[in-house]
Coordinates of C-alpha atoms in Angstrom, one line a residue:
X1396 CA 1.6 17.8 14.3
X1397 CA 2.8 14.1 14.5
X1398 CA 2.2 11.2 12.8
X1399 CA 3.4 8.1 13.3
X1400 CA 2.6 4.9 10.6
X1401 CA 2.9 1.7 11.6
X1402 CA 3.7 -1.7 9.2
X1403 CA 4.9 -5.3 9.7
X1404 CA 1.7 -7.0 11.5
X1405 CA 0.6 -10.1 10.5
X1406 CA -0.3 -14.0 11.0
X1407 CA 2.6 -16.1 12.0
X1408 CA 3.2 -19.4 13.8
X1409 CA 4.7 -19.7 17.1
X1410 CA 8.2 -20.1 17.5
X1411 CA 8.0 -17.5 14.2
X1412 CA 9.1 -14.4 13.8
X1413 CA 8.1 -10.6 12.7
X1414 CA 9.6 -7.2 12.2
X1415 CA 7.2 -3.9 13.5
X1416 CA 8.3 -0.7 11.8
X1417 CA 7.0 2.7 12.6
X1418 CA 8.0 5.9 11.0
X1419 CA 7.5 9.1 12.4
X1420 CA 6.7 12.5 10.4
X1421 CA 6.1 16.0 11.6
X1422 CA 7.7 17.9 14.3
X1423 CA 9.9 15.4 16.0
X1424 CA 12.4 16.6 18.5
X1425 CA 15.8 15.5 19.4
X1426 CA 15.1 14.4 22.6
X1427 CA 12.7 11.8 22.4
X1428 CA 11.7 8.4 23.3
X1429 CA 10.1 5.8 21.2
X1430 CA 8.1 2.8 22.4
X1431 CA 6.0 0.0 21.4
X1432 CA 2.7 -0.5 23.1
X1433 CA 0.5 -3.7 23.1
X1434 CA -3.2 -4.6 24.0
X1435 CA -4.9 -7.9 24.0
X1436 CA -8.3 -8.6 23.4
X1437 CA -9.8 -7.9 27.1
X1438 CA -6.8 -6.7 28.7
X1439 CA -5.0 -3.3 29.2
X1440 CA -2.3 -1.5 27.0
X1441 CA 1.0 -2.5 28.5
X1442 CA 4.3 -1.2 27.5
X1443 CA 6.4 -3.8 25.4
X1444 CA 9.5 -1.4 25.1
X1445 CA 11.2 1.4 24.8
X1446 CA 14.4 3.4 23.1
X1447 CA 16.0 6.5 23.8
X1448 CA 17.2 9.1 21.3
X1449 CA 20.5 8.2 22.5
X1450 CA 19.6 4.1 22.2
X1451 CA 19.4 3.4 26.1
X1452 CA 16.5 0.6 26.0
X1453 CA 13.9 -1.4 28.2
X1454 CA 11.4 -4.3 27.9
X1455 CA 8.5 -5.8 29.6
X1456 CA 9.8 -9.2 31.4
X1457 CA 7.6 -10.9 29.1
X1458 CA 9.5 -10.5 26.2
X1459 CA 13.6 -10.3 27.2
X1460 CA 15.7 -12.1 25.0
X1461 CA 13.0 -12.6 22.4
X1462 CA 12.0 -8.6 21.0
X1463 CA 15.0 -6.3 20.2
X1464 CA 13.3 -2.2 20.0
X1465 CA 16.0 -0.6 17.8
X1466 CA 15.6 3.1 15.4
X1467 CA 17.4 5.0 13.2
X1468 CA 17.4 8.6 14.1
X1469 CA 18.1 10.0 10.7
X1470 CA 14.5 8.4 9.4
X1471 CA 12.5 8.8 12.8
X1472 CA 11.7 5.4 12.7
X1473 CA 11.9 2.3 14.8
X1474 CA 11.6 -1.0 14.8
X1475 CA 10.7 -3.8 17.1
X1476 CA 12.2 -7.4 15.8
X1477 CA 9.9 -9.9 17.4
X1478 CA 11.5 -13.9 17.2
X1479 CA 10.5 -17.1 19.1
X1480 CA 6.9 -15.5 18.9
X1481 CA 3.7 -16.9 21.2
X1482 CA 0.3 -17.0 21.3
X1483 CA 0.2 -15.0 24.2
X1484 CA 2.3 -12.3 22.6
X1485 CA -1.0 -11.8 20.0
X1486 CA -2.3 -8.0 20.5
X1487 CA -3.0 -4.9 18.6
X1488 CA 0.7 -3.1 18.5
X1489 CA 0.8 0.3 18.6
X1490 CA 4.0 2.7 18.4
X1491 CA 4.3 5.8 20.7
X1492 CA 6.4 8.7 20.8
X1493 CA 7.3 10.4 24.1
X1494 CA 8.4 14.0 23.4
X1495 CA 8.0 17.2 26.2
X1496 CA 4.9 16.4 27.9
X1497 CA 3.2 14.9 24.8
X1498 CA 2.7 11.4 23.9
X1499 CA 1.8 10.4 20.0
X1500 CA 0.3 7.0 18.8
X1501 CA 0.3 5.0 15.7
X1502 CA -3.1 3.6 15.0
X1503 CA -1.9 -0.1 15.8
X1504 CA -0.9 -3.3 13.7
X1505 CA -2.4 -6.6 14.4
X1506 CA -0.1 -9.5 15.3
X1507 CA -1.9 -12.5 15.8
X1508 CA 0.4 -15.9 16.4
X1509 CA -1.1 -19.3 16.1
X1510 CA -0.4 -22.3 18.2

């Protein structure tokens, strides 16, 4: 079994910043790839970025130059280090792991930014 455990949501103003961290327990393989997930009231989950095992990354459009995904391999965990923060970037934030032909989710933080 996996889990995966979430921390770092919160309230912040825009133009803020916040730090997700997710740490993953169980039976985690090498080969991997780890990913933060958001949903907004109303809308669909959409995929906010992503990091290999071997640190090859990707990000929505939406958030270039403002999110950096990062992890350390030794402590299964990554992080996603959110800055110049908007309202529209307000969503449930949920961590996933990609391993095989299984995917794993965290049970989501909450970042809400006011205007």
């Amino acid at each position: 079994q996996v889990q995966l455990v979430e921390s770092g949501g919160g309230l912040v103003q825009a133009g803020g910043s916040l730090r997700l961290s997710c740490a993953a327990s169980g039976s985690i393989f090498r080969i991997n790839v780890m990913a933060w997930y958001r949903q907004a009231p109303g809308k669909q989950r959409e995929l906010v970025a992503g990091i290999t095992n071997v640190g090859t990354t990707n990000y929505a459009d939406s958030v270039k130059g403002r999110f950096t995904i990062s992890r350390d391999n030794a402590k299964n965990t990554v992080y996603l280090q959110m800055n110049s923060l908007k309202p529209e970037d307000t969503a449930v934030y949920y961590c996933n792991l990609g391993q095989g032909a299984y995917h794993h989710w965290g049970q989501g933080t909450q970042v809400t930014v006011s205007s």
